[in-house]
CSV table of C-alpha atoms in Angstrom, one decimal:
chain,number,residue,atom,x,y,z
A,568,UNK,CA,-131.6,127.9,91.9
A,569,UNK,CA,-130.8,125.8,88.7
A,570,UNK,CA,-127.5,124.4,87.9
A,571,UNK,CA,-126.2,126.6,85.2
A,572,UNK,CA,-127.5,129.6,86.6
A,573,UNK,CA,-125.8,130.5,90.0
A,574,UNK,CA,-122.7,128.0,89.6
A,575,UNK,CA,-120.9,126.9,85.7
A,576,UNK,CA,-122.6,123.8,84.7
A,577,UNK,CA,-119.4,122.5,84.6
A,578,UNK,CA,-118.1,119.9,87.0
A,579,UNK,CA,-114.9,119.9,88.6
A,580,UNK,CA,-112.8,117.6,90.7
A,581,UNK,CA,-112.4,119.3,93.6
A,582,UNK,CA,-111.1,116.7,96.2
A,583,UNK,CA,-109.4,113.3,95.8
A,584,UNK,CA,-109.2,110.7,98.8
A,585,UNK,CA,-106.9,107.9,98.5
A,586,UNK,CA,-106.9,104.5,100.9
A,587,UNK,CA,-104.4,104.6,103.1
A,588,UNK,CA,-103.5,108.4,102.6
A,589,UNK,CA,-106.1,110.7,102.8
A,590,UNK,CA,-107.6,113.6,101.4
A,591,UNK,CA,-106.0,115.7,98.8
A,592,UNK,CA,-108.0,119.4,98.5
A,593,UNK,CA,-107.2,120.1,94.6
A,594,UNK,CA,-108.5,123.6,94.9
A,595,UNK,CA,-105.4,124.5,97.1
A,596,UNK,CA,-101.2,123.8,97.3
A,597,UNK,CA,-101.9,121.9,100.6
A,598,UNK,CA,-102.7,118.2,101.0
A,599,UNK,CA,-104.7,116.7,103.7
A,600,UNK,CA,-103.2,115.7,106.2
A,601,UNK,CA,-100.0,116.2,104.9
A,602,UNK,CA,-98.1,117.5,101.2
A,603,UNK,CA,-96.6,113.9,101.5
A,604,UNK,CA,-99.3,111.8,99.5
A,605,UNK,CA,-97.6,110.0,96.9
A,606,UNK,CA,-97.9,111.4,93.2
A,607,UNK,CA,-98.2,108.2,92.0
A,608,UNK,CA,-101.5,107.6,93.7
A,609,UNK,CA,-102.9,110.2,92.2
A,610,UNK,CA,-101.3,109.8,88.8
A,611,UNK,CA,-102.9,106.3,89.4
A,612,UNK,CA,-106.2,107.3,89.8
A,613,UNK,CA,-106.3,110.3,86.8
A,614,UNK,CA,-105.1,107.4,84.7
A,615,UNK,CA,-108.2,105.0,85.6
A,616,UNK,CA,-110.4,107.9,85.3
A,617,UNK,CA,-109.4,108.3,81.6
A,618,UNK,CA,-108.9,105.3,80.3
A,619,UNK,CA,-112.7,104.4,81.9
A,620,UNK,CA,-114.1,107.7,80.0
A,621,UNK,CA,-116.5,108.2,77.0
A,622,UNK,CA,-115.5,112.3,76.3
A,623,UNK,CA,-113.3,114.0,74.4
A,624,UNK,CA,-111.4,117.2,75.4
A,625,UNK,CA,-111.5,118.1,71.7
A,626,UNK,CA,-108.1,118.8,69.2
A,627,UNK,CA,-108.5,122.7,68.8
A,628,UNK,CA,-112.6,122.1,69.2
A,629,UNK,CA,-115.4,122.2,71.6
A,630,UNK,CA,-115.3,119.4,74.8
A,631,UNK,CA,-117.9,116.5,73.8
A,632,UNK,CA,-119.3,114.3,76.5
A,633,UNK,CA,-120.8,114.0,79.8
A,634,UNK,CA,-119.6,116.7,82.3
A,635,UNK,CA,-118.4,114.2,84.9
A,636,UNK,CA,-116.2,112.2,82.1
A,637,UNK,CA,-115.1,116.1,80.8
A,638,UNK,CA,-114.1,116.5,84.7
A,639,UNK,CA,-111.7,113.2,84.9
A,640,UNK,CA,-109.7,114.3,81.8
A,641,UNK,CA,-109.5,117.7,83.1
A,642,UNK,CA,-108.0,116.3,86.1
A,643,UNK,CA,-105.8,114.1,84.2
A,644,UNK,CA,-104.5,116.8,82.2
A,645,UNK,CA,-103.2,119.1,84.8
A,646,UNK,CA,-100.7,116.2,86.0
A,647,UNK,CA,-99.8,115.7,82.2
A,648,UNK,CA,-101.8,112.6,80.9
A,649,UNK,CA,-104.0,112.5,78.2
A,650,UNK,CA,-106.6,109.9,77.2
A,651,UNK,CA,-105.5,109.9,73.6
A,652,UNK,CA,-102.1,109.1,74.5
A,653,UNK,CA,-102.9,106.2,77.2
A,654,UNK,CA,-105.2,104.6,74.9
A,655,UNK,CA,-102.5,104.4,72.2
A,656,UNK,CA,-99.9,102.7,74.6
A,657,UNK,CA,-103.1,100.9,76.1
A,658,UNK,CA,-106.0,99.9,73.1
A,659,UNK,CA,-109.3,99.8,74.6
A,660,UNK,CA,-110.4,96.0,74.2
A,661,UNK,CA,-114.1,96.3,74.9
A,662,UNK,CA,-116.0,99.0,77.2
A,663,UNK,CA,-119.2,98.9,79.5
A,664,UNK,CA,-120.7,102.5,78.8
A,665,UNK,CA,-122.6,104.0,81.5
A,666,UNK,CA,-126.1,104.0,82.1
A,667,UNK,CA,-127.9,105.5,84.8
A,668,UNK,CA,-129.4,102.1,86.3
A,669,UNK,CA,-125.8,100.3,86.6
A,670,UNK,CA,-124.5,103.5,88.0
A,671,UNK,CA,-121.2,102.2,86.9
A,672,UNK,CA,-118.8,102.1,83.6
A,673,UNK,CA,-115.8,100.1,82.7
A,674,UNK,CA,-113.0,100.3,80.3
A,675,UNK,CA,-110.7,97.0,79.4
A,676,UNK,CA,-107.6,97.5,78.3
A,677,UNK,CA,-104.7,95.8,76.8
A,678,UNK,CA,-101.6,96.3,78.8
A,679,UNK,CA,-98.8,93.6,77.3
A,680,UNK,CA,-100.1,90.3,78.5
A,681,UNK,CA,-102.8,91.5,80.9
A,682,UNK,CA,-105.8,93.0,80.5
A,683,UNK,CA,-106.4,96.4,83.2
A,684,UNK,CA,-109.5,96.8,84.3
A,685,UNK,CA,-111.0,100.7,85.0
A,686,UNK,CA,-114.1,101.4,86.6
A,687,UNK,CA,-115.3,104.3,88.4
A,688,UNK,CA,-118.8,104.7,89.1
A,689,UNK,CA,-121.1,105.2,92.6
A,690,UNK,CA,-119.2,104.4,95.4
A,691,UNK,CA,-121.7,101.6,96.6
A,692,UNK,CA,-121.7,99.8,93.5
A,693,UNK,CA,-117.9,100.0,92.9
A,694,UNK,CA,-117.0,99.0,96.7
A,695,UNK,CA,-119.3,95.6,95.8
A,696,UNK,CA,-116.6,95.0,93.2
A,697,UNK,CA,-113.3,95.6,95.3
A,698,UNK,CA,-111.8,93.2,98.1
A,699,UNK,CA,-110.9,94.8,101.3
A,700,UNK,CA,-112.2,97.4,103.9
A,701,UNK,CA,-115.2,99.2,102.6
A,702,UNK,CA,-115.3,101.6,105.9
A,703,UNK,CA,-112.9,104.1,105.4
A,704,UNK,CA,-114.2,105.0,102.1
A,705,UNK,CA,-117.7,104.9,103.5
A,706,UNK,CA,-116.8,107.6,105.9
A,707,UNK,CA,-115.0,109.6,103.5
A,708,UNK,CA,-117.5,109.8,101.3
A,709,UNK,CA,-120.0,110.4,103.6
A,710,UNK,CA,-118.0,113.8,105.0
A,711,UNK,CA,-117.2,114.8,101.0
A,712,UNK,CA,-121.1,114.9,100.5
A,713,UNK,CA,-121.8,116.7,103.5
A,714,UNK,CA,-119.7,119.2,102.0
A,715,UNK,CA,-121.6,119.7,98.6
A,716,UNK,CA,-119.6,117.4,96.8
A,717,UNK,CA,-120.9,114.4,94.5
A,718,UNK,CA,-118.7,111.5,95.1
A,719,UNK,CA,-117.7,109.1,92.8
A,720,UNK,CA,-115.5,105.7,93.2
A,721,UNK,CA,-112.6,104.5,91.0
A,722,UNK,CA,-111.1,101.1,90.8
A,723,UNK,CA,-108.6,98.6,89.1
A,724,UNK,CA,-108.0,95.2,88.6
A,725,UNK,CA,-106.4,93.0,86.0
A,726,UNK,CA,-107.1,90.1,83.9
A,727,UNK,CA,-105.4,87.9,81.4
A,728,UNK,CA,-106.1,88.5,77.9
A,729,UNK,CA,-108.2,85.5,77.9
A,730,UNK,CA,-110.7,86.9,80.5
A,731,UNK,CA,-114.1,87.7,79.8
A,732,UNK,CA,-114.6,91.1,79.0
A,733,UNK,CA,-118.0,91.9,80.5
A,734,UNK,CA,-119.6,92.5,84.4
A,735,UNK,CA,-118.3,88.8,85.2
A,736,UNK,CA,-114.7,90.4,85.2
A,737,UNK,CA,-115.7,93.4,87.7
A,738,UNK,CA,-115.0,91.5,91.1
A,739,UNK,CA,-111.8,91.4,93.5
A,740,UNK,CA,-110.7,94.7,91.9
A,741,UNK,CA,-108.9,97.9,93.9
A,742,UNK,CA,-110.3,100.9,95.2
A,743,UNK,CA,-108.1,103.5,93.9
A,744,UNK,CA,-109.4,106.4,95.7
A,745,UNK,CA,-113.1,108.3,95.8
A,746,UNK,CA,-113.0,112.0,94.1
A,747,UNK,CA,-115.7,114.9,94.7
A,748,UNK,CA,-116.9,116.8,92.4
A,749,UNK,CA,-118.4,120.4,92.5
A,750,UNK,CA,-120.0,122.7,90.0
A,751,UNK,CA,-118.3,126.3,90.6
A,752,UNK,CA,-120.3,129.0,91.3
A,753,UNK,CA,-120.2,131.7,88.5
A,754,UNK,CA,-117.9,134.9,89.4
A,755,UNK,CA,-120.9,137.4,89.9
A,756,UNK,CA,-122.9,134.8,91.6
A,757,UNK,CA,-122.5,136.1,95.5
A,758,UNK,CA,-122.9,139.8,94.2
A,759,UNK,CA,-126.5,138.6,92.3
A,760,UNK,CA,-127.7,137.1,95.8
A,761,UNK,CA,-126.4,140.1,97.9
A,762,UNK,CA,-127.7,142.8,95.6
A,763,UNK,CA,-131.5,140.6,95.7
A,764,UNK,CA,-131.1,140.5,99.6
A,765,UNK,CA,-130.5,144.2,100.0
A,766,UNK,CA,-133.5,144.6,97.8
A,767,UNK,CA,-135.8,142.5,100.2
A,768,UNK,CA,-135.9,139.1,98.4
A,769,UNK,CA,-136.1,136.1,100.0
A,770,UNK,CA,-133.2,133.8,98.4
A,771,UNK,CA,-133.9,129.9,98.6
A,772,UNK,CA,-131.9,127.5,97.1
């Protein structure tokens, strides 16, 4: 199998856990463990996820950027924010990009007289940046990759506007919430592998 073949190449935030709360299945109407998880929490988390972002869903034109950062605006959209919008009320004041080898990126920006912080990123690096319990979300994650997904951490903190704006600031922040990520598998996918069964192929994946 090879990503873009059997499934969309195009990743999709599937599930959202939030501290505190629980699992939220975004592929269906119905929360885990209940439809009572606060909207805020995850209008909190969409918004970190955007502002911490390097793609563009495009004006009229094609999607540029990496598919995870495509992903978190996608998300963001469907509950009505969009990063153009946020970063007007909130200018970006300086940016860590992502690289594979910090397996982590960070936005700063200006937000009246403080300075939020947005970082999402692999779960272990993030959780070395947040204060509190780093079990729950150890076990979450660990059941959301058991089930396919790839999971990814998003935080907060804040600063005053005289902070330094570079991986010294990324320490005593807030886990927002982890999300997991699948890539859909293509409509005719599951007729392609039945139709190679029933012709005597053996199907690995």
């Amino acid at each position: 199998d090879k990503t873009g073949t059997l499934t969309l190449n195009r990743l999709t935030i599937a599930t959202v856990w939030l501290p505190g709360q629980g699992r939220v299945d975004l592929t269906t109407t119905a929360a885990v463990p209940g439809d009572d998880l606060a909207p805020d929490a995850l209008r909190e988390l969409a918004t970190v996820g955007a502002l911490c972002n390097e793609a563009s869903l495009g004006e009229g034109e094609a999607a540029v950027g990496d598919t995870v950062d495509l992903a978190f605006l996608a998300f963001a959209e469907t509950l009505g924010l969009r990063r153009e919008e946020l970063i007007r009320s909130e200018p970006v004041a300086s940016a860590i990009a992502y690289e594979p080898e910090n397996r982590f990126g960070a936005t700063f920006t200006y937000r009246g007289d403080r300075i939020r912080i947005s970082v999402k990123g692999a779960l272990e690096t993030v959780l070395a940046m947040c204060d509190g319990e780093a079990a729950p979300a150890q076990d979450s994650a660990e059941q959301l990759a058991g089930e396919g997904h790839r999971v990814l951490a998003v935080a907060e903190g804040w600063a005053g506007t005289g902070a330094a704006l570079d991986r010294s600031a990324l320490q005593g922040l807030t886990l927002i919430g982890l999300v997991g990520l699948i890539d859909p598998l293509r409509p005719e996918a599951r007729r392609a592998v039945r139709q190679a069964q029933d012709a005597g192929v053996r199907i690995c994946m």
